[in-house]
Structures are given as structure tokens and as C-alpha cells.
Amino acid sequence: MTTGTSRALVLERFGSPPRTLRRPLPTRAADETLLRVLAAQVGHLDLNVLDGHFGILPSLPFVPGTEACGTVVASDVHPEGTLVRVRGAGLGLSRDGGWAEHAVAADRAVVPVPPGTDPALACCFFSAAGSAWAAVHDVAALCEGERVLVTGAAGAVGCLAVQLALRAGAEVIGVVGRQAKRAHVPAGAKAVLAGDLSADAVGEPVDALIDTVGGSVLPAALKLVRPGGRAALIGYSAGRELTVDLADFLLADVPLLPVSMMSRAVDLTPVGDRLLAEIASGELNLPIERYTLDRLETAVERLRTGAAIGKVAMTME
Ligand SMILES: NC(=O)c1ccc[n+]([C@@H]2O[C@H](COP(=O)([O-])OP(=O)(O)OC[C@H]3O[C@@H](n4cnc5c(N)ncnc54)[C@H](OP(=O)(O)O)[C@@H]3O)[C@@H](O)[C@H]2O)c1
């Protein structure tokens, strides 16, 4: 049995920042893996949990962190020292998560990653890359020569969706919320400000929309999709409510389809392995901002305000 203590960020009240506490090492059951965490994602889903605004919420006190990377300390499945990423099976939602120096995850939530992989990349690429890939290839199902509008095009999911759509041979128009983000839209895409979204700025109606921001941007972007086109909805960083004029919606005839990593993650694991290799080699670009555990509040603020460029990760060392 592994004993000792380690630090964890503990959420005691929704809406208040977690506190750093030293606690006994978490104990694992037979179908669980104990890991020493090297890096953990600070993601929008984690912010929803901190705020108490999500369909699955933990009882408090609770350690947040829905995605992490670390080395195996004890497991019946994985040899000690294996570098792994963990997400799913309730991690950081219905059971303590990865914002800690040690964490326990269900064995089915543990996926080995190649030795030497950057832990900050391993902890935060999967949801972004998996959802971008599913939106481009499964839901919007882009074909060569089609035109696609991608919102949040300088964000983590959006910048990967732009790169994958370009690689599929699509013409890409990337939408950003603020001027400063234009420079972060991947090369090869045309950048447009969300405030300027119009037929004049975009040209002919697009074949598909991949939306990562929701809010007031989504209805404006939907109007620019051709009848019979497709719209894939991944996220809502600019707002989680949508008001639709149903007469206009029927007239436009554009299906709005959700992309959920909660239901797609298992099927996307092999694709995830490939995308991890491509990001690690620089073939695909995913910027990552890194903060130490004691700088969580800065990390949260960067993500919440949309100031962060790409993914936000917390490193434990
Ligand atoms: N469906 C799934 O399974 C799944 C998987 C992964 C992520 N997601 C969701 O996808 C969304 C994007 O994730 P991400 O990792 O790409 O986030 P991100 O890197 O923070 O990018 C989101 C972009 O949204 C814009 N934004 C943020 N806050 C805003 C605000 N208050 N007002 C206007 N614009 C704002 C920012 O770009 P601008 O400055 O250009 O506006 C930001 O670059 C999130 O809602 C996340 O929860 C869903």
C-alpha cells in the first residue's frame, strides 16, 4: 500500500476558488489506478464545475480536474512508471479529479501515452483534438472544395478544426471575437471578426459551420450556411443560451448537430493517438499556456476571459 501525503486543490464551495490542502494520498480500489500527476488541464468544463453550472456535479469538498497526465504509481493493469493520460468515468465530475499531485482514476479512464510525451500536451489535447476531428470528419463531414465557417478559430478546438478542415481540402473562414486574435487563426484560413459576420464579409453561403463559441455568434453564423448545409456545435464559451426563430430555422433547413466527447471519447481513442503524435511533431499546432499549481487563479482568469491562446494546463512540478 502507498502511504504519505500530497497537495490537492480542494473545492469547498461552488463559486469560490479551490484551496490548496495537504491530504493523505488517495487510496485505490481493485479496478482503479493511482497516479502521480504531472500536469492537469484547466478547461471550460472545469470552470462549469467550479461555478456549479453543469448537469453532473460532485458533492463537496471535491478535487476538480477532468483531464490529467501522470505516471502510474499503483495499478493492476498498467506497470508502475507508465506515462498515462486520464479522462472520463466521472473524473473531476462525480469523483475527485486531477488538480492534485496524486489522483485515482477508474482503469477504463487511463490511456498510456508514448514515453517522453510532454505531460502538459498529453493532459489537454484529447477533448480539443477529438471534438475538432469529429466535427470536421463525422458531423460536418467536410468534402474537398467545400467552404466552412469555424468560430473561435484562434481557440484550442477552433484552431484544430481550422487545420483539419484545411487538410481535408476545404476553404476555411475563421471567426474571432477580438482583433488581437486574428493573428492566431491558422495560416491558410481567412479571418473575420465576429462583429462583422455578414454575407459581405463571408461571401457566398458556406456549406458548413463548426461553432465552438455559441452565444450571440451562433445565430449570426447559422444565417450564413446554405440551405441543406450542416452546422456542428461543439461549445459555448461566448454564452450557453440560444434563441431561435423557428420559422427562419425551418426556412434555412440547416441541421444543428451536437458534438459530444462524453459519448464519442471511446471511439475516438485511436484517432486521438494519431492526433497526439501529429501535435507533438508540430504537424498540427496546438498552443499551450502553462501555470504551476499555485497560479490556478491566473490560469482560470485567462481561460474565463478568452485571453488564453490555446489550451491552459497546470503543471505540478
Ligand atoms: N462538445 C465537446 O465535447 C467539447 C470538447 C471540447 C471543448 N468543448 C467546448 O468548446 C468550447 C471551446 O473550447 P476551447 O478549448 O477551444 O476554448 P478556448 O481555447 O478558450 O477558445 C474559445 C474561444 O472563445 C472565445 N471566447 C471566450 N470567452 C468569450 C467571451 N466571453 N465572449 C466572446 N468570446 C469568447 C475566445 O476567442 P475570441 O477572442 O476569438 O472570441 C476563445 O479563443 C468550450 O465551450 C468548451 O467547453 C466542447
Short mmCIF file of C-alpha atoms and ligand atoms in Angstrom, two decimals:
data_model
loop_
_atom_site.label_atom_id
_atom_site.label_comp_id
_atom_site.label_asym_id
_atom_site.label_seq_id
_atom_site.Cartn_x
_atom_site.Cartn_y
_atom_site.Cartn_z
CA MET A 1 0.00 0.00 0.00
CA THR A 2 1.24 3.53 -0.86
CA THR A 3 1.17 5.98 2.05
CA GLY A 4 2.13 9.62 2.61
CA THR A 5 0.57 12.98 1.85
CA SER A 6 0.31 15.21 -1.19
CA ARG A 7 -1.15 18.55 -2.21
CA ALA A 8 -4.56 18.90 -3.84
CA LEU A 9 -6.74 21.81 -4.90
CA VAL A 10 -9.97 21.34 -2.97
CA LEU A 11 -13.26 22.98 -3.93
CA GLU A 12 -15.27 23.64 -0.78
CA ARG A 13 -17.98 25.93 -2.19
CA PHE A 14 -19.24 26.38 -5.77
CA GLY A 15 -18.31 29.85 -6.98
CA SER A 16 -15.26 30.16 -4.71
CA PRO A 17 -11.67 29.30 -5.72
CA PRO A 18 -10.38 25.90 -4.58
CA ARG A 19 -7.88 25.86 -1.68
CA THR A 20 -4.52 24.09 -1.73
CA LEU A 21 -4.58 21.44 1.03
CA ARG A 22 -2.14 18.71 2.02
CA ARG A 23 -4.06 15.44 2.33
CA PRO A 24 -3.31 11.72 2.74
CA LEU A 25 -2.60 10.02 -0.61
CA PRO A 26 -5.89 8.86 -2.20
CA THR A 27 -6.48 5.10 -1.98
CA ARG A 28 -7.41 2.99 -4.99
CA ALA A 29 -9.84 0.08 -5.39
CA ALA A 30 -9.09 -3.06 -7.43
CA ASP A 31 -10.31 -1.57 -10.75
CA GLU A 32 -8.57 1.77 -10.26
CA THR A 33 -5.15 3.30 -10.93
CA LEU A 34 -3.23 5.63 -8.61
CA LEU A 35 -1.06 8.12 -10.46
CA ARG A 36 1.40 10.85 -9.67
CA VAL A 37 0.01 13.79 -11.62
CA LEU A 38 2.49 15.73 -13.78
CA ALA A 39 0.02 18.09 -15.47
CA ALA A 40 -3.72 18.71 -15.49
CA GLN A 41 -5.90 20.62 -17.89
CA VAL A 42 -7.76 23.76 -16.80
CA GLY A 43 -10.67 23.58 -19.24
CA HIS A 44 -14.07 25.16 -19.76
CA LEU A 45 -15.76 22.05 -18.34
CA ASP A 46 -13.71 22.52 -15.14
CA LEU A 47 -14.91 26.14 -14.96
CA ASN A 48 -18.52 24.92 -15.16
CA VAL A 49 -17.81 22.59 -12.23
CA LEU A 50 -16.15 25.40 -10.19
CA ASP A 51 -19.23 27.56 -10.82
CA GLY A 52 -21.67 24.71 -10.04
CA HIS A 53 -23.21 25.05 -13.52
CA PHE A 54 -23.15 21.61 -15.12
CA GLY A 55 -25.52 18.66 -15.46
CA ILE A 56 -23.19 16.41 -13.44
CA LEU A 57 -21.91 17.94 -10.20
CA PRO A 58 -19.91 16.48 -7.29
CA SER A 59 -20.68 16.64 -3.61
CA LEU A 60 -18.22 18.91 -1.80
CA PRO A 61 -15.42 19.03 -0.75
CA PHE A 62 -14.05 17.88 -4.07
CA VAL A 63 -10.89 17.93 -6.20
CA PRO A 64 -11.70 19.26 -9.73
CA GLY A 65 -9.80 18.37 -12.90
CA THR A 66 -11.43 16.41 -15.72
CA GLU A 67 -8.24 15.64 -17.69
CA ALA A 68 -4.72 14.94 -16.44
CA CYS A 69 -1.44 13.22 -17.26
CA GLY A 70 0.90 11.45 -14.89
CA THR A 71 2.89 8.34 -14.12
CA VAL A 72 1.35 5.18 -12.68
CA VAL A 73 2.12 4.60 -9.00
CA ALA A 74 -0.09 1.53 -8.49
CA SER A 75 -2.42 -0.36 -10.84
CA ASP A 76 -3.49 -3.91 -11.69
CA VAL A 77 -3.45 -3.02 -15.40
CA HIS A 78 -0.56 -0.63 -16.06
CA PRO A 79 3.07 -1.17 -14.96
CA GLU A 80 4.43 1.28 -12.39
CA GLY A 81 6.03 4.33 -14.07
CA THR A 82 3.89 4.16 -17.26
CA LEU A 83 3.11 7.63 -18.61
CA VAL A 84 -0.69 7.91 -18.98
CA ARG A 85 -3.45 10.40 -19.67
CA VAL A 86 -6.71 10.16 -17.73
CA ARG A 87 -10.21 11.47 -18.53
CA GLY A 88 -13.77 10.15 -18.32
CA ALA A 89 -15.55 7.71 -16.00
CA GLY A 90 -16.60 10.71 -13.87
CA LEU A 91 -13.08 12.07 -13.26
CA GLY A 92 -13.39 15.64 -11.99
CA LEU A 93 -17.19 15.44 -12.25
CA SER A 94 -18.60 12.75 -9.98
CA ARG A 95 -15.29 11.71 -8.39
CA ASP A 96 -12.14 13.59 -7.39
CA GLY A 97 -10.14 14.76 -10.41
CA GLY A 98 -6.63 15.64 -11.47
CA TRP A 99 -5.94 19.03 -9.83
CA ALA A 100 -3.68 17.33 -7.30
CA GLU A 101 -0.22 15.83 -7.00
CA HIS A 102 -1.83 12.36 -6.83
CA ALA A 103 -5.12 11.15 -8.27
CA VAL A 104 -7.08 7.92 -8.59
CA ALA A 105 -8.90 7.13 -11.84
CA ALA A 106 -11.01 4.18 -12.99
CA ASP A 107 -8.81 1.83 -15.04
CA ARG A 108 -11.04 2.44 -18.08
CA ALA A 109 -10.24 6.18 -17.89
CA VAL A 110 -6.48 5.55 -18.16
CA VAL A 111 -4.78 5.59 -21.58
CA PRO A 112 -0.99 5.11 -21.94
CA VAL A 113 0.84 7.76 -23.99
CA PRO A 114 4.27 7.38 -25.61
CA PRO A 115 7.17 7.78 -23.14
CA GLY A 116 8.68 11.26 -23.40
CA THR A 117 5.38 12.95 -24.38
CA ASP A 118 5.06 16.46 -22.93
CA PRO A 119 2.67 15.95 -19.94
CA ALA A 120 1.00 19.35 -20.50
CA LEU A 121 0.18 18.32 -24.07
CA ALA A 122 -0.91 14.82 -23.06
CA CYS A 123 -3.34 16.17 -20.45
CA CYS A 124 -5.13 18.62 -22.68
CA PHE A 125 -5.06 17.63 -26.34
CA PHE A 126 -7.71 14.91 -26.39
CA SER A 127 -11.05 16.73 -25.98
CA ALA A 128 -9.93 19.58 -28.22
CA ALA A 129 -8.46 17.40 -30.95
CA GLY A 130 -11.14 14.70 -30.71
CA SER A 131 -14.04 17.14 -30.92
CA ALA A 132 -12.41 19.08 -33.77
CA TRP A 133 -11.78 15.85 -35.69
CA ALA A 134 -15.35 14.57 -35.09
CA ALA A 135 -16.85 17.89 -36.17
CA VAL A 136 -14.80 18.08 -39.37
CA HIS A 137 -14.99 14.42 -40.43
CA ASP A 138 -18.11 12.91 -38.82
CA VAL A 139 -20.64 15.66 -38.18
CA ALA A 140 -19.98 18.42 -40.72
CA ALA A 141 -18.43 15.67 -42.90
CA LEU A 142 -16.47 18.19 -44.97
CA CYS A 143 -15.50 17.33 -48.53
CA GLU A 144 -12.70 18.75 -50.65
CA GLY A 145 -13.65 22.11 -52.16
CA GLU A 146 -16.41 22.88 -49.65
CA ARG A 147 -16.49 26.15 -47.72
CA VAL A 148 -16.69 26.11 -43.93
CA LEU A 149 -17.05 28.76 -41.26
CA VAL A 150 -15.23 27.96 -37.97
CA THR A 151 -15.96 30.14 -34.91
CA GLY A 152 -13.47 30.57 -32.07
CA ALA A 153 -10.87 29.97 -34.77
CA ALA A 154 -8.00 31.10 -32.54
CA GLY A 155 -9.19 28.90 -29.62
CA ALA A 156 -7.94 25.40 -28.88
CA VAL A 157 -10.77 23.46 -30.53
CA GLY A 158 -11.30 26.06 -33.25
CA CYS A 159 -7.66 26.25 -34.36
CA LEU A 160 -7.50 22.47 -34.67
CA ALA A 161 -10.82 22.40 -36.56
CA VAL A 162 -9.41 25.03 -38.95
CA GLN A 163 -6.24 22.98 -39.55
CA LEU A 164 -8.14 19.70 -40.05
CA ALA A 165 -10.65 21.36 -42.40
CA LEU A 166 -7.82 22.86 -44.48
CA ARG A 167 -6.17 19.45 -44.61
CA ALA A 168 -9.48 17.97 -45.84
CA GLY A 169 -9.29 20.41 -48.77
CA ALA A 170 -11.95 22.83 -47.53
CA GLU A 171 -11.84 26.61 -47.88
CA VAL A 172 -11.93 27.93 -44.31
CA ILE A 173 -13.20 31.22 -42.90
CA GLY A 174 -12.15 31.55 -39.25
CA VAL A 175 -14.20 33.77 -36.94
CA VAL A 176 -12.57 35.51 -33.95
CA GLY A 177 -14.14 37.65 -31.24
CA ARG A 178 -11.43 40.28 -30.94
CA GLN A 179 -8.93 41.93 -33.22
CA ALA A 180 -5.93 40.64 -31.25
CA LYS A 181 -6.90 37.03 -32.05
CA ARG A 182 -6.77 37.43 -35.83
CA ALA A 183 -3.04 36.71 -35.84
CA HIS A 184 -3.70 33.37 -34.08
CA VAL A 185 -6.01 31.96 -36.76
CA PRO A 186 -4.00 29.22 -38.52
CA ALA A 187 -2.41 30.21 -41.82
CA GLY A 188 -4.46 29.29 -44.87
CA ALA A 189 -7.79 30.44 -43.41
CA LYS A 190 -9.39 33.83 -43.94
CA ALA A 191 -10.00 35.61 -40.59
CA VAL A 192 -13.22 37.53 -39.92
CA LEU A 193 -14.32 39.36 -36.75
CA ALA A 194 -17.50 38.00 -35.13
CA GLY A 195 -18.87 41.55 -35.03
CA ASP A 196 -18.50 41.78 -38.83
CA LEU A 197 -20.22 38.45 -39.61
CA SER A 198 -22.32 39.09 -42.71
CA ALA A 199 -22.75 37.89 -46.28
CA ASP A 200 -20.48 40.79 -47.32
CA ALA A 201 -17.60 39.56 -45.13
CA VAL A 202 -18.06 35.85 -45.85
CA GLY A 203 -19.17 35.85 -49.49
CA GLU A 204 -21.33 33.04 -50.91
CA PRO A 205 -23.20 30.97 -48.26
CA VAL A 206 -20.92 28.34 -46.73
CA ASP A 207 -21.55 24.60 -46.89
CA ALA A 208 -20.94 24.06 -43.18
CA LEU A 209 -20.48 25.77 -39.83
CA ILE A 210 -18.34 24.46 -36.96
CA ASP A 211 -19.25 26.53 -33.90
CA THR A 212 -17.18 26.48 -30.72
CA VAL A 213 -18.49 29.66 -29.07
CA GLY A 214 -22.32 29.67 -29.16
CA GLY A 215 -23.87 32.76 -27.57
CA SER A 216 -24.90 35.51 -29.95
CA VAL A 217 -22.32 34.37 -32.55
CA LEU A 218 -24.19 31.13 -33.34
CA PRO A 219 -27.43 32.64 -34.75
CA ALA A 220 -25.40 35.14 -36.82
CA ALA A 221 -23.19 32.34 -38.18
CA LEU A 222 -26.12 29.99 -38.89
CA LYS A 223 -27.61 32.58 -41.26
CA LEU A 224 -24.52 32.27 -43.46
CA VAL A 225 -24.91 28.49 -44.10
CA ARG A 226 -26.58 27.46 -47.36
CA PRO A 227 -29.94 25.63 -47.23
CA GLY A 228 -29.24 21.92 -46.82
CA GLY A 229 -25.79 22.62 -45.34
CA ARG A 230 -24.60 21.37 -41.94
CA ALA A 231 -23.83 23.01 -38.60
CA ALA A 232 -21.81 21.26 -35.88
CA LEU A 233 -21.98 22.70 -32.36
CA ILE A 234 -19.04 21.96 -30.08
CA GLY A 235 -19.05 24.65 -27.38
CA TYR A 236 -20.49 27.73 -25.82
CA SER A 237 -17.60 29.83 -24.48
CA ALA A 238 -19.44 33.04 -25.51
CA GLY A 239 -22.80 32.02 -23.99
CA ARG A 240 -24.85 28.89 -23.32
CA GLU A 241 -28.30 30.03 -24.48
CA LEU A 242 -29.73 30.17 -27.99
CA THR A 243 -32.98 31.80 -29.10
CA VAL A 244 -34.17 30.58 -32.48
CA ASP A 245 -36.90 31.94 -34.70
CA LEU A 246 -38.42 28.62 -35.69
CA ALA A 247 -39.88 29.93 -38.96
CA ASP A 248 -36.39 31.12 -40.01
CA PHE A 249 -34.86 27.84 -38.79
CA LEU A 250 -37.22 25.76 -40.95
CA LEU A 251 -36.72 28.05 -43.94
CA ALA A 252 -32.92 27.82 -43.63
CA ASP A 253 -33.07 23.99 -43.50
CA VAL A 254 -29.66 23.63 -41.77
CA PRO A 255 -29.42 20.82 -39.18
CA LEU A 256 -27.65 21.95 -35.98
CA LEU A 257 -25.87 18.86 -34.67
CA PRO A 258 -24.11 18.47 -31.29
CA VAL A 259 -20.60 17.05 -31.00
CA SER A 260 -20.13 15.50 -27.56
CA MET A 261 -16.85 14.00 -26.38
CA MET A 262 -18.76 12.43 -23.47
CA SER A 263 -20.32 9.97 -25.90
CA ARG A 264 -17.59 9.85 -28.57
CA ALA A 265 -14.42 9.53 -26.48
CA VAL A 266 -14.00 5.74 -26.59
CA ASP A 267 -14.46 5.55 -30.37
CA LEU A 268 -12.05 8.46 -30.86
CA THR A 269 -9.19 6.97 -28.81
CA PRO A 270 -7.25 5.60 -31.84
CA VAL A 271 -7.76 8.91 -33.69
CA GLY A 272 -6.57 10.67 -30.53
CA ASP A 273 -3.32 8.67 -30.54
CA ARG A 274 -2.67 9.77 -34.12
CA LEU A 275 -3.52 13.40 -33.44
CA LEU A 276 -1.28 13.42 -30.34
CA ALA A 277 1.65 12.28 -32.49
CA GLU A 278 0.87 14.97 -35.08
CA ILE A 279 0.66 17.74 -32.48
CA ALA A 280 3.81 16.53 -30.72
CA SER A 281 5.71 16.55 -34.04
CA GLY A 282 4.45 20.05 -34.93
CA GLU A 283 2.46 18.81 -37.94
CA LEU A 284 -0.62 20.25 -36.21
CA ASN A 285 -0.27 23.29 -33.95
CA LEU A 286 -1.92 23.46 -30.51
CA PRO A 287 -0.56 26.30 -28.33
CA ILE A 288 -0.50 25.60 -24.57
CA GLU A 289 -0.24 28.10 -21.70
CA ARG A 290 1.33 26.56 -18.57
CA TYR A 291 0.84 27.55 -14.94
CA THR A 292 2.08 26.00 -11.71
CA LEU A 293 -0.44 24.73 -9.16
CA ASP A 294 -0.09 27.90 -7.05
CA ARG A 295 -1.13 30.03 -10.07
CA LEU A 296 -4.52 28.41 -10.63
CA GLU A 297 -6.38 31.70 -10.29
CA THR A 298 -4.38 33.26 -13.16
CA ALA A 299 -4.99 30.17 -15.29
CA VAL A 300 -8.75 30.32 -14.61
CA GLU A 301 -8.89 34.04 -15.35
CA ARG A 302 -7.04 33.65 -18.68
CA LEU A 303 -9.49 30.95 -19.76
CA ARG A 304 -12.63 32.63 -18.45
CA THR A 305 -11.94 35.94 -20.20
CA GLY A 306 -10.98 34.34 -23.51
CA ALA A 307 -7.49 35.87 -23.22
CA ALA A 308 -5.70 32.50 -23.22
CA ILE A 309 -4.17 31.38 -26.51
CA GLY A 310 -4.90 27.67 -26.96
CA LYS A 311 -5.04 25.21 -24.08
CA VAL A 312 -4.38 26.01 -20.43
CA ALA A 313 -2.50 23.44 -18.34
CA MET A 314 -1.40 23.31 -14.72
CA THR A 315 1.95 21.66 -14.07
CA MET A 316 2.66 20.00 -10.73
CA GLU A 317 6.43 20.36 -10.62
N1 LIG B 1 -18.53 19.20 -27.07
C1 LIG B 1 -17.42 18.74 -26.50
O1 LIG B 1 -17.29 17.55 -26.22
C2 LIG B 1 -16.33 19.72 -26.24
C3 LIG B 1 -14.97 19.32 -26.22
C4 LIG B 1 -14.00 20.30 -26.02
C5 LIG B 1 -14.38 21.62 -25.81
N2 LIG B 1 -15.71 21.93 -25.79
C6 LIG B 1 -16.17 23.31 -25.63
O2 LIG B 1 -15.74 24.06 -26.76
C7 LIG B 1 -15.62 25.42 -26.40
C8 LIG B 1 -14.27 25.92 -26.87
O3 LIG B 1 -13.25 25.22 -26.18
P1 LIG B 1 -11.74 25.65 -26.36
O4 LIG B 1 -10.93 24.70 -25.58
O5 LIG B 1 -11.45 25.84 -27.79
O6 LIG B 1 -11.75 27.08 -25.66
P2 LIG B 1 -10.78 28.32 -25.92
O7 LIG B 1 -9.44 27.87 -26.34
O8 LIG B 1 -10.92 29.19 -24.71
O9 LIG B 1 -11.43 29.03 -27.17
C9 LIG B 1 -12.69 29.59 -27.12
C10 LIG B 1 -12.68 30.96 -27.78
O10 LIG B 1 -13.93 31.55 -27.40
C11 LIG B 1 -13.78 32.95 -27.37
N3 LIG B 1 -14.33 33.47 -26.10
C12 LIG B 1 -14.05 33.06 -24.86
N4 LIG B 1 -14.77 33.74 -23.95
C13 LIG B 1 -15.51 34.61 -24.65
C14 LIG B 1 -16.46 35.57 -24.29
N5 LIG B 1 -16.80 35.76 -23.01
N6 LIG B 1 -17.03 36.26 -25.27
C15 LIG B 1 -16.70 36.06 -26.55
N7 LIG B 1 -15.81 35.16 -26.96
C16 LIG B 1 -15.22 34.44 -26.02
C17 LIG B 1 -12.29 33.27 -27.44
O11 LIG B 1 -11.94 33.65 -28.76
P3 LIG B 1 -12.22 35.07 -29.36
O12 LIG B 1 -11.46 36.06 -28.54
O13 LIG B 1 -11.76 34.96 -30.75
O14 LIG B 1 -13.71 35.26 -29.27
C18 LIG B 1 -11.63 31.92 -27.27
O15 LIG B 1 -10.43 31.85 -28.03
C19 LIG B 1 -15.83 25.48 -24.88
O16 LIG B 1 -17.16 25.89 -24.62
C20 LIG B 1 -15.62 24.05 -24.43
O17 LIG B 1 -16.34 23.75 -23.25
C21 LIG B 1 -16.68 21.02 -26.00
#
